[in-house]
Short mmCIF file of C-alpha atoms in Angstrom, two decimals:
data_model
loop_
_atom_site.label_atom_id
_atom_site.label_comp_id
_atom_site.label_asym_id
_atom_site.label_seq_id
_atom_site.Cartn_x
_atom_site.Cartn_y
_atom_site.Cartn_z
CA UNK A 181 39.31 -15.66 -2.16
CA UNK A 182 37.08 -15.12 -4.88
CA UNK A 183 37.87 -13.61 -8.23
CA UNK A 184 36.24 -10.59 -10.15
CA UNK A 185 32.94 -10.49 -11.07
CA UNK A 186 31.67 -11.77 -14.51
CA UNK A 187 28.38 -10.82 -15.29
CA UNK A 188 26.16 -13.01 -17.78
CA UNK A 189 22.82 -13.01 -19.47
CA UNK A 190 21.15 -16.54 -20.12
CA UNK A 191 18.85 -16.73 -23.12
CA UNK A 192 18.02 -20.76 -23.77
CA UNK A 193 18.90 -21.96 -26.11
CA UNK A 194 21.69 -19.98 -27.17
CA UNK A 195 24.86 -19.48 -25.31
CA UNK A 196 25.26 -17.71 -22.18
CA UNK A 197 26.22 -14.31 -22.87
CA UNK A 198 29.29 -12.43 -21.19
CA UNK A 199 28.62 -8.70 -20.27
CA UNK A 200 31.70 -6.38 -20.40
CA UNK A 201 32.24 -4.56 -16.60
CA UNK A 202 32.37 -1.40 -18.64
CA UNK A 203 30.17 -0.94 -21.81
CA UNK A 204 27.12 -0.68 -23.37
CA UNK A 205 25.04 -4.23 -24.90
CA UNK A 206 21.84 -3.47 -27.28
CA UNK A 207 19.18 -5.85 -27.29
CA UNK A 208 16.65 -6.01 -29.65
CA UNK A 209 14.89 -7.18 -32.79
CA UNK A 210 17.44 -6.34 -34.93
CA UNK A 211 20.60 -8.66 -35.96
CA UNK A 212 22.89 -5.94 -35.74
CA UNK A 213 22.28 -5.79 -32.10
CA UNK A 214 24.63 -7.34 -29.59
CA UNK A 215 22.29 -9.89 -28.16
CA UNK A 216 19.20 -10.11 -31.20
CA UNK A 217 16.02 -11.04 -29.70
CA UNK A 218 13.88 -13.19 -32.14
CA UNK A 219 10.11 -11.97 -30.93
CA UNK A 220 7.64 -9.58 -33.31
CA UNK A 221 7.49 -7.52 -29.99
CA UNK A 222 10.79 -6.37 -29.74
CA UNK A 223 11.28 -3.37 -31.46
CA UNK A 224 15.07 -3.14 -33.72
CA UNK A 225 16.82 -1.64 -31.03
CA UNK A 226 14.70 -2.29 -27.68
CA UNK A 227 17.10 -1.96 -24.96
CA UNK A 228 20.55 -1.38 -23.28
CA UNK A 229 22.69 -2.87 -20.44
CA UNK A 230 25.24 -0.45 -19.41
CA UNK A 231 28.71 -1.63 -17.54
CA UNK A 232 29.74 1.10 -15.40
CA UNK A 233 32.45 -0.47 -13.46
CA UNK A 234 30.47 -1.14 -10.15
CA UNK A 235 26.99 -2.14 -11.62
CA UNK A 236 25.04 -2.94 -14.30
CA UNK A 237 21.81 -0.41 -15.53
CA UNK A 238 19.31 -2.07 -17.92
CA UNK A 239 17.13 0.92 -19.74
CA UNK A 240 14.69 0.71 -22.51
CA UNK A 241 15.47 2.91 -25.47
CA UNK A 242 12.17 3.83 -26.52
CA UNK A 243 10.42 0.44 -27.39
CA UNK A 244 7.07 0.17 -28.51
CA UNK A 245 5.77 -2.79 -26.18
CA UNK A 246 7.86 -1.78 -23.09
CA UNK A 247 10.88 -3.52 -21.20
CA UNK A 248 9.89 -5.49 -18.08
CA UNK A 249 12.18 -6.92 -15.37
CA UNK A 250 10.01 -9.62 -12.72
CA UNK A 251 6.86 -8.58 -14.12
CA UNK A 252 7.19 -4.66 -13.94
CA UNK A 253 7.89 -2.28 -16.69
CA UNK A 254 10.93 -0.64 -16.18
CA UNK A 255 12.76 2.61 -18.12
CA UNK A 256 15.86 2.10 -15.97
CA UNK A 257 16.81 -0.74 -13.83
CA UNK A 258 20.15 -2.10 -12.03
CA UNK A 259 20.16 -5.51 -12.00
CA UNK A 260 20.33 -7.92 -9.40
CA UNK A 261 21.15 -11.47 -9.75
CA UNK A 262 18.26 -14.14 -11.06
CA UNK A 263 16.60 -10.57 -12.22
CA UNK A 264 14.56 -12.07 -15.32
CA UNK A 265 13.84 -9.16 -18.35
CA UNK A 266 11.30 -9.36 -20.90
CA UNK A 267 10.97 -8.42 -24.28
CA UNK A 268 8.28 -8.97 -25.98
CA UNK A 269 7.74 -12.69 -25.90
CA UNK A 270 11.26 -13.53 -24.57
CA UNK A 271 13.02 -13.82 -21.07
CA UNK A 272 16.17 -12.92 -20.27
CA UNK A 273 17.92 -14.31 -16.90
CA UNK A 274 20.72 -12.27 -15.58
CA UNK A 275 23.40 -13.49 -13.27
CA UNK A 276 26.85 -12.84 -11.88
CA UNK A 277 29.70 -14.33 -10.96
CA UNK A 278 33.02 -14.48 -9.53
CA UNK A 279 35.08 -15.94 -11.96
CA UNK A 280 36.19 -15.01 -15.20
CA UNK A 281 35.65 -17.43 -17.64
CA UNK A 282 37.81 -16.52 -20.16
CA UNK A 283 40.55 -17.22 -17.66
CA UNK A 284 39.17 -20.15 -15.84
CA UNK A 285 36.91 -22.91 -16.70
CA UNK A 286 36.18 -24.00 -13.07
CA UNK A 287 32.68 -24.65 -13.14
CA UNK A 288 32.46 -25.40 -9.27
CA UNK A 289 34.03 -22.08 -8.55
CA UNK A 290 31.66 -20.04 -11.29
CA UNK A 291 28.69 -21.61 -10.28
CA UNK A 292 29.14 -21.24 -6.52
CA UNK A 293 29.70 -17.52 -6.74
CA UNK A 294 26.85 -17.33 -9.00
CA UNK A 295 24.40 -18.43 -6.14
CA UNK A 296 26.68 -16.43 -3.46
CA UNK A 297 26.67 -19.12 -1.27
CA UNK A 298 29.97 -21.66 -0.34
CA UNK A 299 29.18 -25.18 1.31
CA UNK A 300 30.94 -26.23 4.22
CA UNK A 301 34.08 -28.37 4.19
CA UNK A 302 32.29 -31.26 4.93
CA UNK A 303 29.38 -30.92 2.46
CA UNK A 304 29.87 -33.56 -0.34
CA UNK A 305 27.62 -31.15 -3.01
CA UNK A 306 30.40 -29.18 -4.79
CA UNK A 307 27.71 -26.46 -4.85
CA UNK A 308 24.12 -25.29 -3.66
CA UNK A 309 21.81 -22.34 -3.77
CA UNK A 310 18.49 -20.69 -4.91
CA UNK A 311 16.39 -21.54 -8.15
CA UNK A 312 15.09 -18.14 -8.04
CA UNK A 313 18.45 -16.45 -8.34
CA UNK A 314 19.84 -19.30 -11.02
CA UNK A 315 16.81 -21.54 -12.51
CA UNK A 316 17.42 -25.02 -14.07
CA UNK A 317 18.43 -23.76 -17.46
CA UNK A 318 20.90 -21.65 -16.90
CA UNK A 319 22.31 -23.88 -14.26
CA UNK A 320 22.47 -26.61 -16.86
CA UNK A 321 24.34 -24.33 -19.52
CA UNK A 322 27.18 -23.28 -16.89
CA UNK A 323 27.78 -27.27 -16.21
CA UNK A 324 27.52 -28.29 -19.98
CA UNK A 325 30.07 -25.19 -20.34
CA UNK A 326 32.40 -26.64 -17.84
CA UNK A 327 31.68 -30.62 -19.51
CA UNK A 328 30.50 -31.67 -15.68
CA UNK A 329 30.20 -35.63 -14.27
CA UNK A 330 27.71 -35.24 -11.43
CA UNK A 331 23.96 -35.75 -10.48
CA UNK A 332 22.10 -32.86 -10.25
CA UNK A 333 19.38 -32.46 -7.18
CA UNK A 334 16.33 -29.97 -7.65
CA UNK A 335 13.64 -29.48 -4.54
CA UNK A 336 11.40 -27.05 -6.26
CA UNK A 337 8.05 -25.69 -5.32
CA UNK A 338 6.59 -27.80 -7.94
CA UNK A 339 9.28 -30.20 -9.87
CA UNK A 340 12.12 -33.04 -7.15
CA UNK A 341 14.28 -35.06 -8.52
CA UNK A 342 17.57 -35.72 -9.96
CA UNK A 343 19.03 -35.57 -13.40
CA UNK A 344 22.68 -37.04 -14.28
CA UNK A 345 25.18 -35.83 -16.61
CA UNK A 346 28.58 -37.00 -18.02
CA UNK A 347 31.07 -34.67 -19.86
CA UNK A 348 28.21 -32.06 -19.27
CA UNK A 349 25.75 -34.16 -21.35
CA UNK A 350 21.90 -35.28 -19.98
CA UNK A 351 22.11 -39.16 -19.36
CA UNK A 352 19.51 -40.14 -16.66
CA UNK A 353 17.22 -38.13 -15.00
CA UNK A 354 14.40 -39.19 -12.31
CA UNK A 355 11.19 -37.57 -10.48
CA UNK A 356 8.97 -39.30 -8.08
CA UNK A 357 6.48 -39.70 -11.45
CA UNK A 358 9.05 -40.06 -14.47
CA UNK A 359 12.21 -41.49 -15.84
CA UNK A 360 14.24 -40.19 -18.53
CA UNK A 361 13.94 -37.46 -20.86
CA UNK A 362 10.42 -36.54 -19.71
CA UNK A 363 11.44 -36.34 -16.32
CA UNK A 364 14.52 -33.90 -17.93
CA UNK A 365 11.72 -31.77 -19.19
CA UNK A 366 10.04 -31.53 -15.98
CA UNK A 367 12.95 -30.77 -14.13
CA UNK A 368 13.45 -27.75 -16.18
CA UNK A 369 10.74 -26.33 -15.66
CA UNK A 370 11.35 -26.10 -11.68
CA UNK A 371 10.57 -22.64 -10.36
CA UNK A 372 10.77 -21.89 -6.27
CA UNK A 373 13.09 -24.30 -3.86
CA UNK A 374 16.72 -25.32 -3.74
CA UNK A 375 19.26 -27.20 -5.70
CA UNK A 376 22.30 -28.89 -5.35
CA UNK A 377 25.04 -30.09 -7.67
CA UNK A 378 27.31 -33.41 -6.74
CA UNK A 379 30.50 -33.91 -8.93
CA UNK A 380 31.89 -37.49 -10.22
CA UNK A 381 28.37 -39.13 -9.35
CA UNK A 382 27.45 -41.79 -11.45
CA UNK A 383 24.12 -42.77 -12.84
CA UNK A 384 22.39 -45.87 -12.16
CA UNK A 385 21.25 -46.30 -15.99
CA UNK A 386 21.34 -44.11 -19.13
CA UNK A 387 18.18 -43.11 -20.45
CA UNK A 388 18.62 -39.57 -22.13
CA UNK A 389 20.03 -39.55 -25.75
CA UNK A 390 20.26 -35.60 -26.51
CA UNK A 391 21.83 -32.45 -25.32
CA UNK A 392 21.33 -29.91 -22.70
CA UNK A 393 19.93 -27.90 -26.14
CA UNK A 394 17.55 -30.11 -27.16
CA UNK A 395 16.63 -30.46 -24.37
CA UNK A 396 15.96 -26.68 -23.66
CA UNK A 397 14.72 -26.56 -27.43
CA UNK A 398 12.31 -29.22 -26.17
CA UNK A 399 11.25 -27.57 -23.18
CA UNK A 400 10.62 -24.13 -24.87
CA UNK A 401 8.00 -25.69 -27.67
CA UNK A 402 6.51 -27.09 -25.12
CA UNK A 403 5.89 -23.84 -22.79
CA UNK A 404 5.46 -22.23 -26.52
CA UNK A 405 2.30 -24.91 -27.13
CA UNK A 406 1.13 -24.06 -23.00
CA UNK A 407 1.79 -28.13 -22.44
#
């Protein structure tokens, strides 16, 4: 049976962020907020995420530029899983879950309920689901979280392949094109399709010598430059 919900906001690279079931979260420019949002578009105090026990409602308090969730400005919206806000120049990925992490560390569990979706017994991925609800990065902060051993499997719309980690560390990662980091970076960047997780697989090699941050610190210049 699953546990209670756990509601998180993913904002690479810094930590996921854990949203209370009842409360209020400010977002916005200014340090003093709960989750600051380093972009000259957001104004000091730009928006809100209100826990009221059976949902969460995402308003905009006033900004200058506007808060947009999927593309469409918003003045109040309840969020849905793999809902992606933006302010200003940054994007926000909210997600729930089942479990509550600061009871459990079970990865498998957490990221399972994230996607809403549980294998069958006979499946050997410990879990699967949809890179539109949960895309690579935040996928790859939950396992480096829970220090995962597995290979990772994306089928995206436009990035396949598979990228290995031990202890919840990058070590190998492959696409039809590349090997290594780059083929890290390009896995990241998978949009559309399906993925699956495998635990206790190990890679064939070791290529990658950096963390699921640099990485994502990599990955964000990049997008930054438009390469």
């Amino acid at each position: 049976m699953l546990g209670p919900r756990t509601a998180m906001l993913f904002l690479p690279p810094q930590p996921p962020v854990r949203l209370a079931e009842k409360g209020c979260m400010v977002l916005g420019r200014s340090r003093t907020c709960d989750l600051p949002v380093a972009s000259t578009d957001a104004s000091r105090r730009h928006a809100e995420i209100l826990g009221t026990g059976k949902n969460f409602v995402l308003r905009d308090l006033n900004s200058t530029n506007g808060t947009f969730v999927n593309g469409q400005r918003i003045d109040r919206h309840e969020l849905r899983p793999g809902d992606r806000i933006q302010i200003g120049a940054e994007l926000i990925t909210f997600c729930q879950i089942e479990a509550d992490l600061e009871v459990s560390s079970d990865i498998d569990e957490l990221a399972m309920t994230m996607i809403r979706e549980r294998p069958a017994p006979t499946e050997a991925k410990a879990f699967h689901g949809c890179l539109t609800e949960i895309p690579p990065y935040a996928l790859l902060q939950v396992l480096e979280l829970g220090r995962k051993t597995g290979v990772l499997e994306l089928d995206g719309e436009d990035s396949t392949g598979c990228l290995w980690l031990r202890d919840g560390s990058p070590i190998h990662a492959e696409t039809p094109e590349q090997v290594g980091f780059d083929a890290a970076l390009t896995l990241v960047r998978a949009t559309a399709g399906r993925f699956g997780f495998t635990p206790q697989s190990e890679s064939p090699e070791r290529t990658i010598e950096a963390s699921i941050t640099q990485l994502l610190l990599e990955s964000a210049r990049l997008l930054d430059e438009g390469l």
